[in-house]
Short mmCIF file of N, CA and C in Angstrom, two decimals:
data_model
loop_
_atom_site.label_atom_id
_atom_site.label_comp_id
_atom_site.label_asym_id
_atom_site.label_seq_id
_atom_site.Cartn_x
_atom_site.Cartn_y
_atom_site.Cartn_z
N UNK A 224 0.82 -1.20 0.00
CA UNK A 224 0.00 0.00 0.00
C UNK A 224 0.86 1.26 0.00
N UNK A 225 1.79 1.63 0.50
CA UNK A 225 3.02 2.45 0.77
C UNK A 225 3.34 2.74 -0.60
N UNK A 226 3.88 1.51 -1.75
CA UNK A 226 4.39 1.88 -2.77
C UNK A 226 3.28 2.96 -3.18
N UNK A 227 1.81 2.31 -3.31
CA UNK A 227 0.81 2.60 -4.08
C UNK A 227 0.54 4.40 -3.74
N UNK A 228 0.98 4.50 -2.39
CA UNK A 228 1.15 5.87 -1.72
C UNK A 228 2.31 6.87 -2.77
N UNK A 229 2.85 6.03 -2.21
CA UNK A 229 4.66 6.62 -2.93
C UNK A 229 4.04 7.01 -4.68
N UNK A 230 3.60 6.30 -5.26
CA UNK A 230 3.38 6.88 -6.66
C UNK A 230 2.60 7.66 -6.76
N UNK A 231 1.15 7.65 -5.94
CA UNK A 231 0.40 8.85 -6.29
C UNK A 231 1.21 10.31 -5.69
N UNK A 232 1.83 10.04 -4.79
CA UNK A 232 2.97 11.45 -4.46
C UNK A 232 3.95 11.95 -5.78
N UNK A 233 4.35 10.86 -6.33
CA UNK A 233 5.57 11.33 -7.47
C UNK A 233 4.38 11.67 -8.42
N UNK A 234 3.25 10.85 -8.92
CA UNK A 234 2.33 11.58 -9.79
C UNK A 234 1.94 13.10 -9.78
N UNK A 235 1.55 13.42 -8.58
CA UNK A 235 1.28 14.52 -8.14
C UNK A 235 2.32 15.40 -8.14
N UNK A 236 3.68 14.78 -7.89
CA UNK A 236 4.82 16.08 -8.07
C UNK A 236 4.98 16.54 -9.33
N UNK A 237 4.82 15.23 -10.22
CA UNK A 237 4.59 15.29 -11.76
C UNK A 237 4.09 16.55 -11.89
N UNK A 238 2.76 16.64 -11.63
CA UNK A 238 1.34 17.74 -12.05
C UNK A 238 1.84 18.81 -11.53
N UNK A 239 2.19 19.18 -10.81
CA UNK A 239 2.43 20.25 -9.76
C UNK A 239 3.70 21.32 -10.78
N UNK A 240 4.96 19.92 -10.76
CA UNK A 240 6.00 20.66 -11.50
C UNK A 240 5.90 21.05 -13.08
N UNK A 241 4.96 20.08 -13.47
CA UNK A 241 4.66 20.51 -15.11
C UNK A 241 3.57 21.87 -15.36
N UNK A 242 3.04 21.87 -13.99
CA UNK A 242 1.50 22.81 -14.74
C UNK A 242 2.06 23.97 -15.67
N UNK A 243 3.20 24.59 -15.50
CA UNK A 243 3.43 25.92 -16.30
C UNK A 243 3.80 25.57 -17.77
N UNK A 244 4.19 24.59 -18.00
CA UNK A 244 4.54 23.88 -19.30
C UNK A 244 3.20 24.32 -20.48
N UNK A 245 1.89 23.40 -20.28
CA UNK A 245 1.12 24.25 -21.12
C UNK A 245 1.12 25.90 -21.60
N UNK A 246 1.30 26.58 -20.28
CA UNK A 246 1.38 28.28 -20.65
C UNK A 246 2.06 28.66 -21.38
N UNK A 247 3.57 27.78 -21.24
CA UNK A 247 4.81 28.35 -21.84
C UNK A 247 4.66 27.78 -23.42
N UNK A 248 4.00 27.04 -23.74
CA UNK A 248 4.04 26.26 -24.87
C UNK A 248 2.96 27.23 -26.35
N UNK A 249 2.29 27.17 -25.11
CA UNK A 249 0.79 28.76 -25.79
C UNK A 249 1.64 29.89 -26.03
N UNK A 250 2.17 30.41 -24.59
CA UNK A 250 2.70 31.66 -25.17
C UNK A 250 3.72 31.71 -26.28
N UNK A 251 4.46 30.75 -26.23
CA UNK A 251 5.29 30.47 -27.83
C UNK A 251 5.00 30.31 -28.88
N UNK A 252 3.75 29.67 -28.86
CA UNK A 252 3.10 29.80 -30.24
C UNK A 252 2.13 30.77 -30.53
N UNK A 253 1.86 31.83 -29.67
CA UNK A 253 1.57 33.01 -29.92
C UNK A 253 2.08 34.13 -30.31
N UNK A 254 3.38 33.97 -29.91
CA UNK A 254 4.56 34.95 -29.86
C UNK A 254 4.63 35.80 -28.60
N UNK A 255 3.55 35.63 -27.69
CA UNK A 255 3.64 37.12 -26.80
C UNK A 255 3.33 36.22 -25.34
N UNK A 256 3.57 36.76 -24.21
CA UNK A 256 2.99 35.98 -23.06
C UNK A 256 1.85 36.85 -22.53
N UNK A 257 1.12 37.88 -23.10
CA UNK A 257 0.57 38.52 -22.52
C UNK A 257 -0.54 38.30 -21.41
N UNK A 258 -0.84 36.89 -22.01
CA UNK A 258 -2.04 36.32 -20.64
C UNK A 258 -1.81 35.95 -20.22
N UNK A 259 -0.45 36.14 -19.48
CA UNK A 259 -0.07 35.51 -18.16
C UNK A 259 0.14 36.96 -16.98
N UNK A 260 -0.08 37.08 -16.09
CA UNK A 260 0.05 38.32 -15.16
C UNK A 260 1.52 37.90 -14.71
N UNK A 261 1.80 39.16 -14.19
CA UNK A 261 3.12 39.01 -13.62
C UNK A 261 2.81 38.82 -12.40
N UNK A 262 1.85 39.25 -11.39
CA UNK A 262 1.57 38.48 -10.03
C UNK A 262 1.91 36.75 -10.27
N UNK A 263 1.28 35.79 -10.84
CA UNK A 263 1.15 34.47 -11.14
C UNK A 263 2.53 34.05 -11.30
N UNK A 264 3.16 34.70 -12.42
CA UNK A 264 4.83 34.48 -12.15
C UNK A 264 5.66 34.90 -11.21
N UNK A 265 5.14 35.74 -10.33
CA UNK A 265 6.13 36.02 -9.27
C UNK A 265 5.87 35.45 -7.90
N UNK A 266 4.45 35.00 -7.87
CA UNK A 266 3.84 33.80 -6.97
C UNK A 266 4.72 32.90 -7.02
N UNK A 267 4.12 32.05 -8.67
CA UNK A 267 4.99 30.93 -8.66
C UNK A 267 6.74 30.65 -8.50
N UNK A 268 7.18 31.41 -8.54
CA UNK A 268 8.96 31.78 -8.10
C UNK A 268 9.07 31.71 -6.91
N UNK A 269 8.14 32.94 -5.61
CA UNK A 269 8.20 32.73 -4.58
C UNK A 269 7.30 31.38 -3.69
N UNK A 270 6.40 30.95 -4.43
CA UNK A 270 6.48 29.79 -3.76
C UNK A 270 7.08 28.69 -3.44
N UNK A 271 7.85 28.07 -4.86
CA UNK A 271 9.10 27.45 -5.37
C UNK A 271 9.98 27.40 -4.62
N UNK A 272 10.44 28.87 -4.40
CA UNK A 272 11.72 28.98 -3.59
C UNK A 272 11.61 28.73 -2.13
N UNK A 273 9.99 29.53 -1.53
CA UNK A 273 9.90 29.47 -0.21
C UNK A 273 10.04 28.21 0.39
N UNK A 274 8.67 27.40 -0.46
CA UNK A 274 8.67 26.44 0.12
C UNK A 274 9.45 24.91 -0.35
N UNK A 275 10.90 25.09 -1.20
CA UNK A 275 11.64 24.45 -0.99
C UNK A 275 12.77 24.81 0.25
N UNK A 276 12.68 25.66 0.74
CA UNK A 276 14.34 26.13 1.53
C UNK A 276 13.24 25.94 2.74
N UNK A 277 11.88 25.80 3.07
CA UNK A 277 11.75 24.89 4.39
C UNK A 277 11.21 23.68 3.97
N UNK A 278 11.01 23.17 3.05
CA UNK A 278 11.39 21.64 3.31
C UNK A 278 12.89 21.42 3.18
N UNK A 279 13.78 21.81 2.82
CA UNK A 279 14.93 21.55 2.68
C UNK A 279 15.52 21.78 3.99
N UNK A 280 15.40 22.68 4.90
CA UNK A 280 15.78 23.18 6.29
C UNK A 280 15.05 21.75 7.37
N UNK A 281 13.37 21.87 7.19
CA UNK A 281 13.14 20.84 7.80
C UNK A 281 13.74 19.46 7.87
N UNK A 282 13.97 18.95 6.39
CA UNK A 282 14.59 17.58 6.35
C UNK A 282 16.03 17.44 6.72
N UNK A 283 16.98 18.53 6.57
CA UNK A 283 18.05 18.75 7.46
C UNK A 283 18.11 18.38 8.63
N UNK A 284 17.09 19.29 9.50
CA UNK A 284 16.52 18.57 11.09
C UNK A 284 16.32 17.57 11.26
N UNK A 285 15.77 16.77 9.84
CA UNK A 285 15.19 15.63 10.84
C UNK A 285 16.05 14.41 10.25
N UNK A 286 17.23 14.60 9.09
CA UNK A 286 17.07 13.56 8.57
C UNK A 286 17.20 13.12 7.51
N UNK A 287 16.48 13.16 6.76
CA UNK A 287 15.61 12.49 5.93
C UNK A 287 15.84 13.52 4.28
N UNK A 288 15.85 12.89 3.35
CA UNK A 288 15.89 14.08 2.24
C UNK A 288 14.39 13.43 1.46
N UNK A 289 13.98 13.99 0.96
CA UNK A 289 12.57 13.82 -0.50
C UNK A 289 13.17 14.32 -1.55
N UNK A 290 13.34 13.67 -2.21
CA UNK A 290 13.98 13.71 -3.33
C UNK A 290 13.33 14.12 -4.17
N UNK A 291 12.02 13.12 -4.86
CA UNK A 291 11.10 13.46 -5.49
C UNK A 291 10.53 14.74 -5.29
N UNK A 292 9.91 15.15 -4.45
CA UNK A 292 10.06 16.64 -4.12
C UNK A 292 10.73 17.93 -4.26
N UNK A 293 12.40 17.44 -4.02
CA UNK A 293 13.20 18.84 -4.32
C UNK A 293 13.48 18.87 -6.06
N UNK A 294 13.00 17.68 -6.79
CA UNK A 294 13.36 17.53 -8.09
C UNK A 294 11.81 18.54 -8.89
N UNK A 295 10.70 18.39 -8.23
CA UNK A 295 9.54 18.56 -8.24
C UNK A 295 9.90 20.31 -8.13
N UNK A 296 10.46 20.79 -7.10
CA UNK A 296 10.18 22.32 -6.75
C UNK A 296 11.45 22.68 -8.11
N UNK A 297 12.66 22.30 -8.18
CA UNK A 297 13.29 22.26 -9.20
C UNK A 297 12.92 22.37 -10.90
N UNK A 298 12.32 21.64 -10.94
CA UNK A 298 11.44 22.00 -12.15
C UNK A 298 10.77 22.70 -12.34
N UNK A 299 9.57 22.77 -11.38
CA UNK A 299 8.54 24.10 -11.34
C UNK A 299 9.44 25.81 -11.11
N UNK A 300 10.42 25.48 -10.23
CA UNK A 300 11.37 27.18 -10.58
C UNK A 300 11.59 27.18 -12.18
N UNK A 301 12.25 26.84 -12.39
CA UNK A 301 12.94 26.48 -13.99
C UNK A 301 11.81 26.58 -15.31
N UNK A 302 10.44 26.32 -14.96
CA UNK A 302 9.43 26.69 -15.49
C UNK A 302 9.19 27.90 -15.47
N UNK A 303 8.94 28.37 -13.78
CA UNK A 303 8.52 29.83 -13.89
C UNK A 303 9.45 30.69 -14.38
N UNK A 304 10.44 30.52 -13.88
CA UNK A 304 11.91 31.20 -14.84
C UNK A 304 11.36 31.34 -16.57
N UNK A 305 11.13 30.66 -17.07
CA UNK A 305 10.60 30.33 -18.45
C UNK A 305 10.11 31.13 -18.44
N UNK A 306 8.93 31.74 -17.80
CA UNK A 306 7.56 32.29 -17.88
C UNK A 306 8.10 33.94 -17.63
N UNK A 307 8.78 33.83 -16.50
CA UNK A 307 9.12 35.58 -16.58
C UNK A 307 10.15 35.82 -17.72
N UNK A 308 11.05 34.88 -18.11
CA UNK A 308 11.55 35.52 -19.33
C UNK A 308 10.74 35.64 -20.39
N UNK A 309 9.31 35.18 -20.96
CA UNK A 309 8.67 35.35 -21.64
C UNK A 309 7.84 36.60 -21.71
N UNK A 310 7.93 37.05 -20.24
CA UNK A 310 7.14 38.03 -19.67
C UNK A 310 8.18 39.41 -19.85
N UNK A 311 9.57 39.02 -19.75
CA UNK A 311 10.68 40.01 -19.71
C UNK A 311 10.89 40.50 -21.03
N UNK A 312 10.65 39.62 -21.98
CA UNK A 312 11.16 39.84 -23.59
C UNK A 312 9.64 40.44 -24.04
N UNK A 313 8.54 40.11 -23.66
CA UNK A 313 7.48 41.12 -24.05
C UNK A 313 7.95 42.66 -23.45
N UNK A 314 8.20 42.57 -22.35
CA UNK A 314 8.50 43.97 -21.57
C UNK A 314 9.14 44.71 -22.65
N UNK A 315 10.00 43.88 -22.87
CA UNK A 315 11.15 44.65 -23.62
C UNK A 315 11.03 45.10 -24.87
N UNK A 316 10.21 45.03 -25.80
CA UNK A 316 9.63 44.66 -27.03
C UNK A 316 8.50 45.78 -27.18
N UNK A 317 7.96 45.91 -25.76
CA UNK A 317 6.98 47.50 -25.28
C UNK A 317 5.56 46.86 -25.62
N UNK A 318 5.09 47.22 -25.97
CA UNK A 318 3.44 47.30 -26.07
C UNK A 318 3.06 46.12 -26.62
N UNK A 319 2.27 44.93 -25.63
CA UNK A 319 2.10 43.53 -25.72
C UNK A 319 1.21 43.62 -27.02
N UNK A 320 0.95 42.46 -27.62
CA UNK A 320 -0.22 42.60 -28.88
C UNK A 320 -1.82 42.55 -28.49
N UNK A 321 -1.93 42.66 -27.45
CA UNK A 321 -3.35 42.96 -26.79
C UNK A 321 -3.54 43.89 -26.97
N UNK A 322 -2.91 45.19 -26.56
CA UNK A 322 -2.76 46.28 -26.55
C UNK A 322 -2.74 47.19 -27.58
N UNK A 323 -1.91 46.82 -28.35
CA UNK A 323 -2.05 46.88 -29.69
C UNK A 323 -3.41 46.59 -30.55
N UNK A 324 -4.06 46.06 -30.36
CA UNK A 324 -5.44 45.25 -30.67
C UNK A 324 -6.05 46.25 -30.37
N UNK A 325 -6.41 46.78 -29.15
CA UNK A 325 -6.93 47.74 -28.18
C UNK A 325 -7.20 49.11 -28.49
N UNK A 326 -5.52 49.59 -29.30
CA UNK A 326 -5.99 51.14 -29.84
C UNK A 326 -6.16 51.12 -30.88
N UNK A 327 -5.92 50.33 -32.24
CA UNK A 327 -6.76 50.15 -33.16
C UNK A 327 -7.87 50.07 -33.09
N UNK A 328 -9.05 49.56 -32.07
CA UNK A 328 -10.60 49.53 -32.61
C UNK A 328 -10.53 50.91 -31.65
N UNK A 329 -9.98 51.69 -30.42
CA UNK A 329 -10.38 52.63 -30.50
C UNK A 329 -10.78 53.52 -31.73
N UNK A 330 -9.73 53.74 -32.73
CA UNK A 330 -9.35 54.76 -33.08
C UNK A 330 -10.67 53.99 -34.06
#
């Protein structure tokens, strides 16, 4: 039963560390990341980070390392990383294509 435990955990780290993968895959074949907020990417960074450096501190204390886990928060940084550089090179580039969209039907 344990194993059967143990896999739905690595499944789940699976899901957890991939979710940004779809976004990043859209925003590339869009060219722009514009529907992504920069709150969401800067969430996902600080969660990543937070809450690997206390599980990483905790398992120090006690012990014990999770592997599957720090490989899990590892990936998901490295994703969101993805995502703000997608978010950085729009920055940079100036006026997302939403926006653009936007003052054309004004006018």
């Amino acid at each position: 039963m344990t194993g059967l435990f143990n896999l739905f955990g690595m499944i789940g780290a699976g899901c957890f560390a991939l979710c940004s993968l779809p976004q990043i895959i859209k925003c590339v074949k869009e060219g722009h990341a514009s529907g992504v907020s920069w709150g969401f990417v800067f969430m996902g960074i600080g969660g990543n980070v937070f809450s690997a450096a206390y599980l990483i501190h905790a398992d120090l204390l006690a012990g014990v390392t999770h592997w599957p886990i720090y490989s899990n928060y590892a990936v998901a940084f490295i994703l969101c990383l993805g995502l703000l550089w997608l978010k950085v090179w729009d920055w940079l580039r100036g006026i997302p294509r939403i926006k653009l969209m936007q003052i054309r039907i004004k006018k």
